[in-house]
Coordinates of C-alpha atoms in Angstrom, one line a residue:
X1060 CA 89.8 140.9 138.4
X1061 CA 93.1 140.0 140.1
X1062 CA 92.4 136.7 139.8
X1063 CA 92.0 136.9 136.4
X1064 CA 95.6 138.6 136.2
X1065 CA 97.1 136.5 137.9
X1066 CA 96.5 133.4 135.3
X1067 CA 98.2 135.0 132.8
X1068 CA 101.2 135.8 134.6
X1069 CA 104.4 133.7 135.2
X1070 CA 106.4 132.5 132.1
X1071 CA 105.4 130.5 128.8
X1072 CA 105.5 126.5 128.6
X1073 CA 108.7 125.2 127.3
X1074 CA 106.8 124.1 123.9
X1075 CA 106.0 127.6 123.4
X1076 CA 109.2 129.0 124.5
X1077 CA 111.5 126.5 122.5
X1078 CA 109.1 126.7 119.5
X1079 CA 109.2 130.6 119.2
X1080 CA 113.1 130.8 119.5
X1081 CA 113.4 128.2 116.7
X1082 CA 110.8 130.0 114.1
X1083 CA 113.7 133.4 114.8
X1084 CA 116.3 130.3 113.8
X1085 CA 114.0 129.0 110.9
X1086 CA 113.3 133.0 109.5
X1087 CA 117.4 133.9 109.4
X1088 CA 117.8 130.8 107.4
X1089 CA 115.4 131.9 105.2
X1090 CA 116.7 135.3 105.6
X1091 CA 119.9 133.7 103.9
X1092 CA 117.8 131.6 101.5
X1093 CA 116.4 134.7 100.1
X1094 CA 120.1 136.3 99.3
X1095 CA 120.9 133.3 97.5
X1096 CA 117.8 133.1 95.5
X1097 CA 118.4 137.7 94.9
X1098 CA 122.0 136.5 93.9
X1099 CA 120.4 133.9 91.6
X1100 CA 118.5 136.1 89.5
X1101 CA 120.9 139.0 89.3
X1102 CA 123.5 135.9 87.9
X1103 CA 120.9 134.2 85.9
X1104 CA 122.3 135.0 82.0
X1105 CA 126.0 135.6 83.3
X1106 CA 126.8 132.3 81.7
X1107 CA 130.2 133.5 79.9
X1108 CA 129.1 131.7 77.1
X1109 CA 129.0 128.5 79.0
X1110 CA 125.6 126.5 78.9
X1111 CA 122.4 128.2 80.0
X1112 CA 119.8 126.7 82.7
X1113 CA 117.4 125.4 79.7
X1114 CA 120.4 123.4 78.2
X1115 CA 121.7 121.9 81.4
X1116 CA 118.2 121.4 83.5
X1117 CA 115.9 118.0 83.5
X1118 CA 113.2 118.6 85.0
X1119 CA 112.3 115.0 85.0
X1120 CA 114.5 114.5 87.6
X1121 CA 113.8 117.8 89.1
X1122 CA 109.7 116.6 89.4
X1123 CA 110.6 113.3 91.2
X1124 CA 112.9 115.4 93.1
X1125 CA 110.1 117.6 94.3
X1126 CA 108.0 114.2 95.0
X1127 CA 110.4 112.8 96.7
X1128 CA 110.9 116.2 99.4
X1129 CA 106.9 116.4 99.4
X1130 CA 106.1 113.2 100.3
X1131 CA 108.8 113.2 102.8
X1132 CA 106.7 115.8 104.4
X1133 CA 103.8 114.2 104.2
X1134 CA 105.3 111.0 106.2
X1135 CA 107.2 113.4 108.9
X1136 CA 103.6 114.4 109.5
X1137 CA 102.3 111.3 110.3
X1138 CA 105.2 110.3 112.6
X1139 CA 104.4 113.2 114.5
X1140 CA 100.6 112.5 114.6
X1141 CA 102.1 109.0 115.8
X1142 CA 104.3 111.1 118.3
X1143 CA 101.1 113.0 119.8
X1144 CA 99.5 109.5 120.3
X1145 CA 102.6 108.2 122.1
X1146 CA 102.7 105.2 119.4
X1147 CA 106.2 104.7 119.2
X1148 CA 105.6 101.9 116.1
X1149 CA 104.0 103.8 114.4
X1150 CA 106.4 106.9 114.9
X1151 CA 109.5 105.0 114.0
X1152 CA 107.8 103.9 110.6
X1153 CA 106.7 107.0 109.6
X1154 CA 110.1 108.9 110.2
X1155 CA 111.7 105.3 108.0
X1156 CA 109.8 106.2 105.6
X1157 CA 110.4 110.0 105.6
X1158 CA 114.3 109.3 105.7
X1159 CA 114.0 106.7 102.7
X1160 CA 111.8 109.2 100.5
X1161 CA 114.8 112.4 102.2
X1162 CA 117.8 109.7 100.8
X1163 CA 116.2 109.6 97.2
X1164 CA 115.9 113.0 96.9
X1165 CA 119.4 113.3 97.8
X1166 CA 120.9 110.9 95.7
X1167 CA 118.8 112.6 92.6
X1168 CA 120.3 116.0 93.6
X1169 CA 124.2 114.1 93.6
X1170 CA 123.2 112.4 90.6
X1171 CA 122.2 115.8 88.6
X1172 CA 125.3 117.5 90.2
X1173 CA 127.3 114.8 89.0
X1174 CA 126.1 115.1 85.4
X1175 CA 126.5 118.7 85.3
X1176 CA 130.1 119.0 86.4
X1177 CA 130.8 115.8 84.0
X1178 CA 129.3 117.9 81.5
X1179 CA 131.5 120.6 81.9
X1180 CA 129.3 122.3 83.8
X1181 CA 130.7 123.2 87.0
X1182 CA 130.4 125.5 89.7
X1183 CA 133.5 127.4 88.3
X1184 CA 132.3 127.9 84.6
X1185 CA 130.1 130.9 85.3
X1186 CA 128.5 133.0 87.5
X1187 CA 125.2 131.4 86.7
X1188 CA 126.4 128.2 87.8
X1189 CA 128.3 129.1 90.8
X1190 CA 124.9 131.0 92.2
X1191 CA 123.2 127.5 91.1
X1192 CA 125.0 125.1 92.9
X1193 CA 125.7 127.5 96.5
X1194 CA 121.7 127.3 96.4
X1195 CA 120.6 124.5 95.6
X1196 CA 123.9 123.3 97.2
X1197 CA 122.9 124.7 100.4
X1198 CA 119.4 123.4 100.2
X1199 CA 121.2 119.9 99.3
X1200 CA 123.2 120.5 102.8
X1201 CA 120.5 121.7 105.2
X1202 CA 118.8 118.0 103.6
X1203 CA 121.3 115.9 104.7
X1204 CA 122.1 117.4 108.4
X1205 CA 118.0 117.2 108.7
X1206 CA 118.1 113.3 107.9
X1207 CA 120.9 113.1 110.3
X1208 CA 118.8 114.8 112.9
X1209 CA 116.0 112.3 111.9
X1210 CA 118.1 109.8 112.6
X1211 CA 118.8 111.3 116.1
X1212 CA 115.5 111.9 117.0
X1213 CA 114.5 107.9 116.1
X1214 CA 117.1 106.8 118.7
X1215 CA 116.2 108.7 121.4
X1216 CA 112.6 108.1 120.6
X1217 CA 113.6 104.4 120.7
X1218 CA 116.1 104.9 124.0
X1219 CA 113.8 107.3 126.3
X1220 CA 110.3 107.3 124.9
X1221 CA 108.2 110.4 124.2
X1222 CA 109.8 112.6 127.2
X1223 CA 108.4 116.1 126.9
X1224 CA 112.2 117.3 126.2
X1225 CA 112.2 114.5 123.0
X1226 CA 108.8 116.0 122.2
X1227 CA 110.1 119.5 122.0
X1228 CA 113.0 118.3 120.1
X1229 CA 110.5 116.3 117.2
X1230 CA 108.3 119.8 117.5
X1231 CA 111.7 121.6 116.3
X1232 CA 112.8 118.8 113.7
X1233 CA 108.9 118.7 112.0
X1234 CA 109.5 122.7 111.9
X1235 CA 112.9 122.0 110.3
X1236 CA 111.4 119.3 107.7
X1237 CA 109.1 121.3 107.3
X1238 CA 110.5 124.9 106.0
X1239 CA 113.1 122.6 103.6
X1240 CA 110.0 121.4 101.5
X1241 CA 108.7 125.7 101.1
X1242 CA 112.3 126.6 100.5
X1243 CA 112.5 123.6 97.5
X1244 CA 108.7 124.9 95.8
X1245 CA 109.7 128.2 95.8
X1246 CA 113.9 126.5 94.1
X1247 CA 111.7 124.5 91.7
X1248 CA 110.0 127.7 90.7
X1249 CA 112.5 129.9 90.3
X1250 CA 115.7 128.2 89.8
X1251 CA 114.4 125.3 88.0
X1252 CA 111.5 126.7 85.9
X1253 CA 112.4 130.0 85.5
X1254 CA 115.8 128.9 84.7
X1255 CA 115.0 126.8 81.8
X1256 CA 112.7 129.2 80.0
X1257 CA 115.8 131.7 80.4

């Protein structure tokens, strides 16, 4: 019986320790998310007579958007099936590839941002469109600093190999990757479909 105590005492692995304190991170982002998408649909027809979601959205663009974010995913998953099997080839392709596919969903976001404010349809011409562009703004942002991260994490892949402190860090960055794609299903749901039946 004391024996059996004793192997469950002493602290947690670093994984698990590292891995719990970055879901808390992960939840207050979406903690923040979720006051941005509650500010969204209390804004959604103040449009001061400006242009409304259903005039301004394509959702074209908004679908290869999506495709682009999901299969992003998709490819961070295999680099970090790569990462478990110490394949360091492999790895690097797969977080190429899932940088490439994070790029053209950025340059689609610019692109639509771009038209918009050309448009007329800035951040500044209505309530609607400034709760619009802080959240999918913000989603835009956390998108770039993860590809930057990605970036990171393929050089000290390349530099140092799969050290267990690298390995922690890809555990955090999949987790990252990861909650960006569930925050943009539930923006393309609400901000982008909702918004243009509005």
């Amino acid at each position: 019986m004391q024996a059996e105590a004793m192997e469950h005492e002493g602290p947690a692995s670093k994984r698990i320790v590292t891995g719990y304190g970055f879901w808390i991170f992960l939840l207050s982002d979406i903690v923040m998310f979720s006051c941005f998408f509650a500010a969204y649909a209390v804004l959604l027809g103040q449009i001061a007579g400006g242009p409304k979601g259903s005039e301004l959205f394509d959702l074209r663009s908004v679908a290869a958007e999506t495709a682009f974010l999901l299969l992003s995913s998709f490819t961070c998953g295999l680099a970090m099936i790569a990462a478990d099997l110490r394949d360091a080839r492999w790895y690097q392709l797969g977080m190429a590839v899932t940088c490439l596919f994070g790029l053209g969903f950025l340059a689609l976001e610019f692109r639509e941002f771009a038209d918009l404010v050309g448009r007329g349809a800035g951040p500044t011409r209505s309530a609607f469109l400034t709760s619009f562009f802080t959240l999918v703004g913000c989603h835009g942002a956390h998108v770039s600093a993860g590809i930057l991260w990605l970036l990171t994490m393929m050089a000290q892949v390349f530099a140092k190999g799969f050290r267990a402190d690298i390995m922690r860090r890809l555990l955090c960055f999949a987790l990252f990757w990861h909650a960006l794609d569930i925050i943009w299903v539930a923006i393309f749901s609400v901000v982008y479909l909702i918004g243009s039946a509005a």
